[in-house]
Amino acid sequence: MDIDWELTGKIIWGLCVVAWGVIRFRPNIKARKTKIATTKRPPIERFSMFASQLGLGIIPAIWVFTGFPAAFDRPIGPVSIAIGTALFLWSLYLFRKTHKALGKMWSHSLDLREDHKLVTRGIYEKVRHPMYSAFWLWAVSPPFLLANWVAGLAGIVGFGTLYFLRVGQEEAMMEAEFGEEYSQYKARTRRIIPGIY
Ligand code: SAH
């Protein structure tokens, strides 16, 4: 039997994106019930969030459903699909853990909620931005899953834009709110890869 690896990769990618939506669905409803006390969204946040959505979701989806831009198609095989699947599943696992740990403290942008508590336990003991680690894992899986260079690499560019424009600002916001508690937390953790970065 001849397996269509290109189609397999597309289906796995689609299922993982849907699973991501399922994981976020309830935490999103719950967190939204808690009022935002302070917001530190810089004007560029709208641009960077759009870049991230474009790269992680919209551009790959356009290729998956329409085949555009076909000029950048490339062959793909089972080993690549296996690696991409493993990376995306790892991302989803981490993503779920971060939502559980953050609970109603989560927001999709730079906001602090009423009675905001600093979370430093569980997955937040390992790194201080584990949700961004999860998004990086998502971003690096399409190059292995999708048989098109543009669809494959868009997530790295898109999420990379959001990440680098936001992470310093987020830490400044947390430091302004939690002071010494955050400085100490920052001193003993790395950003997204335990012990490395
Ligand atoms: N950067 C974190 C959280 C992303 S969600 C991660 O990658 O896991 C973004 C929001 O989470 C921020 O607006 C901030 O309000 C909140 N947040 C970030 N780190 C937090 C922490 N350690 N404890 C509590 N809330 C945090």
mmCIF file of C-alpha atoms and ligand atoms in Angstrom:
data_model
loop_
_atom_site.group_PDB
_atom_site.id
_atom_site.type_symbol
_atom_site.label_atom_id
_atom_site.label_comp_id
_atom_site.label_asym_id
_atom_site.label_seq_id
_atom_site.Cartn_x
_atom_site.Cartn_y
_atom_site.Cartn_z
ATOM 1 C CA MET A 1 0.000 0.000 0.000
ATOM 2 C CA ASP A 2 1.248 3.456 -0.885
ATOM 3 C CA ILE A 3 0.927 5.935 1.935
ATOM 4 C CA ASP A 4 0.380 9.575 1.007
ATOM 5 C CA TRP A 5 2.829 11.208 3.457
ATOM 6 C CA GLU A 6 1.922 14.708 2.408
ATOM 7 C CA LEU A 7 -1.735 14.108 3.273
ATOM 8 C CA THR A 8 -0.757 12.314 6.492
ATOM 9 C CA GLY A 9 1.266 15.330 7.621
ATOM 10 C CA LYS A 10 -1.598 17.697 6.822
ATOM 11 C CA ILE A 11 -4.088 15.603 8.793
ATOM 12 C CA ILE A 12 -1.802 15.320 11.830
ATOM 13 C CA TRP A 13 -1.133 19.063 11.741
ATOM 14 C CA GLY A 14 -4.878 19.786 11.552
ATOM 15 C CA LEU A 15 -5.723 17.422 14.402
ATOM 16 C CA CYS A 16 -3.043 18.953 16.621
ATOM 17 C CA VAL A 17 -4.311 22.468 15.968
ATOM 18 C CA VAL A 18 -7.856 21.359 16.833
ATOM 19 C CA ALA A 19 -6.560 19.656 20.003
ATOM 20 C CA TRP A 20 -4.862 22.929 20.918
ATOM 21 C CA GLY A 21 -8.214 24.733 20.595
ATOM 22 C CA VAL A 22 -9.885 22.105 22.771
ATOM 23 C CA ILE A 23 -7.202 22.459 25.471
ATOM 24 C CA ARG A 24 -7.522 26.252 25.515
ATOM 25 C CA PHE A 25 -11.321 26.398 25.361
ATOM 26 C CA ARG A 26 -12.253 26.057 29.045
ATOM 27 C CA PRO A 27 -9.276 27.857 30.592
ATOM 28 C CA ASN A 28 -10.114 30.749 28.284
ATOM 29 C CA ILE A 29 -13.721 30.946 29.496
ATOM 30 C CA LYS A 30 -12.646 30.671 33.140
ATOM 31 C CA ALA A 31 -9.883 33.255 32.940
ATOM 32 C CA ARG A 32 -12.157 35.750 31.203
ATOM 33 C CA LYS A 33 -14.467 35.704 34.218
ATOM 34 C CA THR A 34 -11.700 37.281 36.294
ATOM 35 C CA LYS A 35 -11.402 41.008 35.708
ATOM 36 C CA ILE A 36 -8.251 42.537 34.323
ATOM 37 C CA ALA A 37 -6.682 44.833 36.927
ATOM 38 C CA THR A 38 -3.791 46.277 34.892
ATOM 39 C CA THR A 39 -2.977 46.013 31.251
ATOM 40 C CA LYS A 40 0.475 46.634 29.817
ATOM 41 C CA ARG A 41 -0.251 45.842 26.187
ATOM 42 C CA PRO A 42 2.136 47.890 24.069
ATOM 43 C CA PRO A 43 0.717 49.199 20.754
ATOM 44 C CA ILE A 44 2.824 46.648 18.904
ATOM 45 C CA GLU A 45 1.038 43.739 20.628
ATOM 46 C CA ARG A 46 -1.750 43.733 18.045
ATOM 47 C CA PHE A 47 0.779 43.420 15.266
ATOM 48 C CA SER A 48 2.775 40.703 17.004
ATOM 49 C CA MET A 49 -0.291 38.664 17.959
ATOM 50 C CA PHE A 50 -1.454 38.831 14.363
ATOM 51 C CA ALA A 51 1.994 37.779 13.122
ATOM 52 C CA SER A 52 1.863 34.801 15.437
ATOM 53 C CA GLN A 53 -1.627 33.729 14.322
ATOM 54 C CA LEU A 54 -0.644 34.198 10.706
ATOM 55 C CA GLY A 55 2.473 32.076 11.014
ATOM 56 C CA LEU A 56 1.222 29.338 13.294
ATOM 57 C CA GLY A 57 -2.278 28.997 11.851
ATOM 58 C CA ILE A 58 -3.407 30.996 8.841
ATOM 59 C CA ILE A 59 -0.509 30.538 6.397
ATOM 60 C CA PRO A 60 -0.200 26.771 6.989
ATOM 61 C CA ALA A 61 -4.008 26.411 6.804
ATOM 62 C CA ILE A 62 -4.080 28.203 3.445
ATOM 63 C CA TRP A 63 -1.526 25.746 2.083
ATOM 64 C CA VAL A 64 -3.269 22.725 3.645
ATOM 65 C CA PHE A 65 -6.641 23.649 2.125
ATOM 66 C CA THR A 66 -5.695 25.323 -1.155
ATOM 67 C CA GLY A 67 -2.165 24.150 -1.954
ATOM 68 C CA PHE A 68 -0.919 27.759 -2.212
ATOM 69 C CA PRO A 69 2.002 28.542 -2.671
ATOM 70 C CA ALA A 70 2.687 25.333 -4.615
ATOM 71 C CA ALA A 71 6.017 26.652 -5.922
ATOM 72 C CA PHE A 72 7.474 25.948 -2.462
ATOM 73 C CA ASP A 73 6.271 22.356 -2.188
ATOM 74 C CA ARG A 74 8.863 19.804 -1.197
ATOM 75 C CA PRO A 75 8.890 16.051 -0.584
ATOM 76 C CA ILE A 76 8.275 14.705 2.899
ATOM 77 C CA GLY A 77 8.697 11.217 4.413
ATOM 78 C CA PRO A 78 7.752 9.076 7.413
ATOM 79 C CA VAL A 79 10.751 9.940 9.605
ATOM 80 C CA SER A 80 10.043 13.632 9.238
ATOM 81 C CA ILE A 81 6.350 13.082 9.982
ATOM 82 C CA ALA A 82 7.221 11.081 13.102
ATOM 83 C CA ILE A 83 9.505 13.852 14.401
ATOM 84 C CA GLY A 84 6.934 16.551 13.661
ATOM 85 C CA THR A 85 4.180 14.588 15.390
ATOM 86 C CA ALA A 86 6.322 14.008 18.473
ATOM 87 C CA LEU A 87 7.180 17.717 18.689
ATOM 88 C CA PHE A 88 3.565 18.801 18.347
ATOM 89 C CA LEU A 89 2.336 16.261 20.922
ATOM 90 C CA TRP A 90 5.018 17.418 23.328
ATOM 91 C CA SER A 91 3.852 20.991 22.719
ATOM 92 C CA LEU A 92 0.234 20.063 23.506
ATOM 93 C CA TYR A 93 1.238 18.244 26.675
ATOM 94 C CA LEU A 94 3.204 21.259 27.906
ATOM 95 C CA PHE A 95 0.455 23.621 26.825
ATOM 96 C CA ARG A 96 -2.091 21.746 28.931
ATOM 97 C CA LYS A 97 0.216 21.800 31.948
ATOM 98 C CA THR A 98 0.770 25.550 31.677
ATOM 99 C CA HIS A 99 -2.955 26.270 31.489
ATOM 100 C CA LYS A 100 -3.522 24.092 34.547
ATOM 101 C CA ALA A 101 -0.784 25.876 36.489
ATOM 102 C CA LEU A 102 -1.763 29.424 35.491
ATOM 103 C CA GLY A 103 -5.529 28.956 35.859
ATOM 104 C CA LYS A 104 -7.351 32.298 35.930
ATOM 105 C CA MET A 105 -4.022 34.149 35.888
ATOM 106 C CA TRP A 106 -3.737 33.365 32.195
ATOM 107 C CA SER A 107 -4.445 35.935 29.508
ATOM 108 C CA HIS A 108 -3.558 35.975 25.851
ATOM 109 C CA SER A 109 -1.742 39.284 26.169
ATOM 110 C CA LEU A 110 0.093 41.388 28.755
ATOM 111 C CA ASP A 111 -2.547 41.776 31.444
ATOM 112 C CA LEU A 112 -2.611 41.273 35.174
ATOM 113 C CA ARG A 113 -5.862 40.007 36.640
ATOM 114 C CA GLU A 114 -7.529 41.005 39.880
ATOM 115 C CA ASP A 115 -5.721 39.444 42.831
ATOM 116 C CA HIS A 116 -3.004 38.175 40.486
ATOM 117 C CA LYS A 117 -0.651 35.655 42.090
ATOM 118 C CA LEU A 118 2.805 34.820 40.852
ATOM 119 C CA VAL A 119 2.940 31.166 39.834
ATOM 120 C CA THR A 120 6.335 29.561 40.447
ATOM 121 C CA ARG A 121 5.319 25.952 41.044
ATOM 122 C CA GLY A 122 4.827 22.882 38.915
ATOM 123 C CA ILE A 123 5.925 23.434 35.352
ATOM 124 C CA TYR A 124 6.759 27.061 36.305
ATOM 125 C CA GLU A 125 9.568 25.748 38.495
ATOM 126 C CA LYS A 126 11.424 24.483 35.428
ATOM 127 C CA VAL A 127 11.293 27.645 33.289
ATOM 128 C CA ARG A 128 9.504 30.979 33.623
ATOM 129 C CA HIS A 129 7.792 30.916 30.211
ATOM 130 C CA PRO A 130 6.694 27.291 29.708
ATOM 131 C CA MET A 131 3.701 28.344 27.601
ATOM 132 C CA TYR A 132 6.118 30.008 25.209
ATOM 133 C CA SER A 133 8.222 26.819 25.249
ATOM 134 C CA ALA A 134 5.038 25.036 24.146
ATOM 135 C CA PHE A 135 4.475 27.543 21.345
ATOM 136 C CA TRP A 136 8.092 27.163 20.202
ATOM 137 C CA LEU A 137 7.563 23.414 20.013
ATOM 138 C CA TRP A 138 4.458 24.052 17.922
ATOM 139 C CA ALA A 139 6.455 26.432 15.697
ATOM 140 C CA VAL A 140 9.221 23.915 15.008
ATOM 141 C CA SER A 141 6.915 21.005 14.190
ATOM 142 C CA PRO A 142 5.426 22.171 10.817
ATOM 143 C CA PRO A 143 8.852 22.098 9.115
ATOM 144 C CA PHE A 144 8.680 18.341 9.745
ATOM 145 C CA LEU A 145 4.944 17.861 9.126
ATOM 146 C CA LEU A 146 4.117 20.047 6.143
ATOM 147 C CA ALA A 147 5.478 19.384 2.657
ATOM 148 C CA ASN A 148 5.868 23.073 1.817
ATOM 149 C CA TRP A 149 8.613 25.463 2.873
ATOM 150 C CA VAL A 150 6.387 28.498 3.376
ATOM 151 C CA ALA A 151 3.729 26.668 5.406
ATOM 152 C CA GLY A 152 6.478 24.877 7.305
ATOM 153 C CA LEU A 153 8.570 27.871 8.297
ATOM 154 C CA ALA A 154 5.892 30.550 8.786
ATOM 155 C CA GLY A 155 5.331 29.618 12.441
ATOM 156 C CA ILE A 156 8.956 30.178 13.414
ATOM 157 C CA VAL A 157 8.877 33.668 11.900
ATOM 158 C CA GLY A 158 5.386 34.475 13.213
ATOM 159 C CA PHE A 159 5.740 33.193 16.748
ATOM 160 C CA GLY A 160 9.360 34.395 16.861
ATOM 161 C CA THR A 161 8.083 37.927 16.188
ATOM 162 C CA LEU A 162 5.603 37.740 19.056
ATOM 163 C CA TYR A 163 8.064 36.100 21.411
ATOM 164 C CA PHE A 164 10.953 38.513 20.928
ATOM 165 C CA LEU A 165 8.763 41.609 20.962
ATOM 166 C CA ARG A 166 6.948 40.470 24.083
ATOM 167 C CA VAL A 167 9.099 38.493 26.477
ATOM 168 C CA GLY A 168 11.170 41.400 27.814
ATOM 169 C CA GLN A 169 8.058 43.547 28.266
ATOM 170 C CA GLU A 170 6.273 40.743 30.067
ATOM 171 C CA GLU A 171 9.159 40.319 32.481
ATOM 172 C CA ALA A 172 9.263 44.075 33.111
ATOM 173 C CA MET A 173 5.520 44.017 33.848
ATOM 174 C CA MET A 174 5.923 41.089 36.245
ATOM 175 C CA GLU A 175 8.881 42.707 37.954
ATOM 176 C CA ALA A 176 6.980 45.983 38.407
ATOM 177 C CA GLU A 177 4.077 44.071 39.960
ATOM 178 C CA PHE A 178 5.866 41.474 42.083
ATOM 179 C CA GLY A 179 9.201 43.182 42.783
ATOM 180 C CA GLU A 180 11.726 41.113 44.678
ATOM 181 C CA GLU A 181 9.587 37.962 44.407
ATOM 182 C CA TYR A 182 9.866 38.071 40.618
ATOM 183 C CA SER A 183 13.535 39.106 40.621
ATOM 184 C CA GLN A 184 14.373 36.054 42.691
ATOM 185 C CA TYR A 185 12.231 33.821 40.520
ATOM 186 C CA LYS A 186 13.986 35.261 37.465
ATOM 187 C CA ALA A 187 17.401 34.645 39.011
ATOM 188 C CA ARG A 188 16.720 30.944 39.575
ATOM 189 C CA THR A 189 14.962 30.074 36.299
ATOM 190 C CA ARG A 190 15.642 30.301 32.578
ATOM 191 C CA ARG A 191 13.165 31.575 30.024
ATOM 192 C CA ILE A 192 12.131 28.595 27.909
ATOM 193 C CA ILE A 193 14.746 25.807 27.995
ATOM 194 C CA PRO A 194 15.652 24.482 31.451
ATOM 195 C CA GLY A 195 19.258 25.231 32.344
ATOM 196 C CA ILE A 196 20.069 26.685 28.919
ATOM 197 C CA TYR A 197 18.055 29.720 27.885
HETATM 198 N N1 SAH B 1 4.941 33.799 29.769
HETATM 199 C C1 SAH B 1 4.171 32.783 30.465
HETATM 200 C C2 SAH B 1 2.672 33.078 30.481
HETATM 201 C C3 SAH B 1 2.054 33.374 29.139
HETATM 202 S S1 SAH B 1 0.386 33.985 29.307
HETATM 203 C C4 SAH B 1 4.483 31.445 29.857
HETATM 204 O O1 SAH B 1 5.057 31.401 28.772
HETATM 205 O O2 SAH B 1 4.158 30.424 30.472
HETATM 206 C C5 SAH B 1 0.714 35.722 29.588
HETATM 207 C C6 SAH B 1 0.213 36.235 30.910
HETATM 208 O O3 SAH B 1 0.537 35.340 31.938
HETATM 209 C C7 SAH B 1 0.872 37.542 31.304
HETATM 210 O O4 SAH B 1 0.106 38.607 30.863
HETATM 211 C C8 SAH B 1 0.954 37.506 32.830
HETATM 212 O O5 SAH B 1 -0.116 38.189 33.392
HETATM 213 C C9 SAH B 1 0.789 36.044 33.152
HETATM 214 N N2 SAH B 1 1.976 35.431 33.730
HETATM 215 C C10 SAH B 1 3.171 35.230 33.140
HETATM 216 N N3 SAH B 1 4.023 34.602 33.972
HETATM 217 C C11 SAH B 1 3.343 34.388 35.127
HETATM 218 C C12 SAH B 1 3.651 33.769 36.375
HETATM 219 N N4 SAH B 1 4.842 33.224 36.603
HETATM 220 N N5 SAH B 1 2.697 33.742 37.317
HETATM 221 C C13 SAH B 1 1.479 34.290 37.114
HETATM 222 N N6 SAH B 1 1.119 34.867 35.957
HETATM 223 C C14 SAH B 1 2.034 34.921 34.978
#
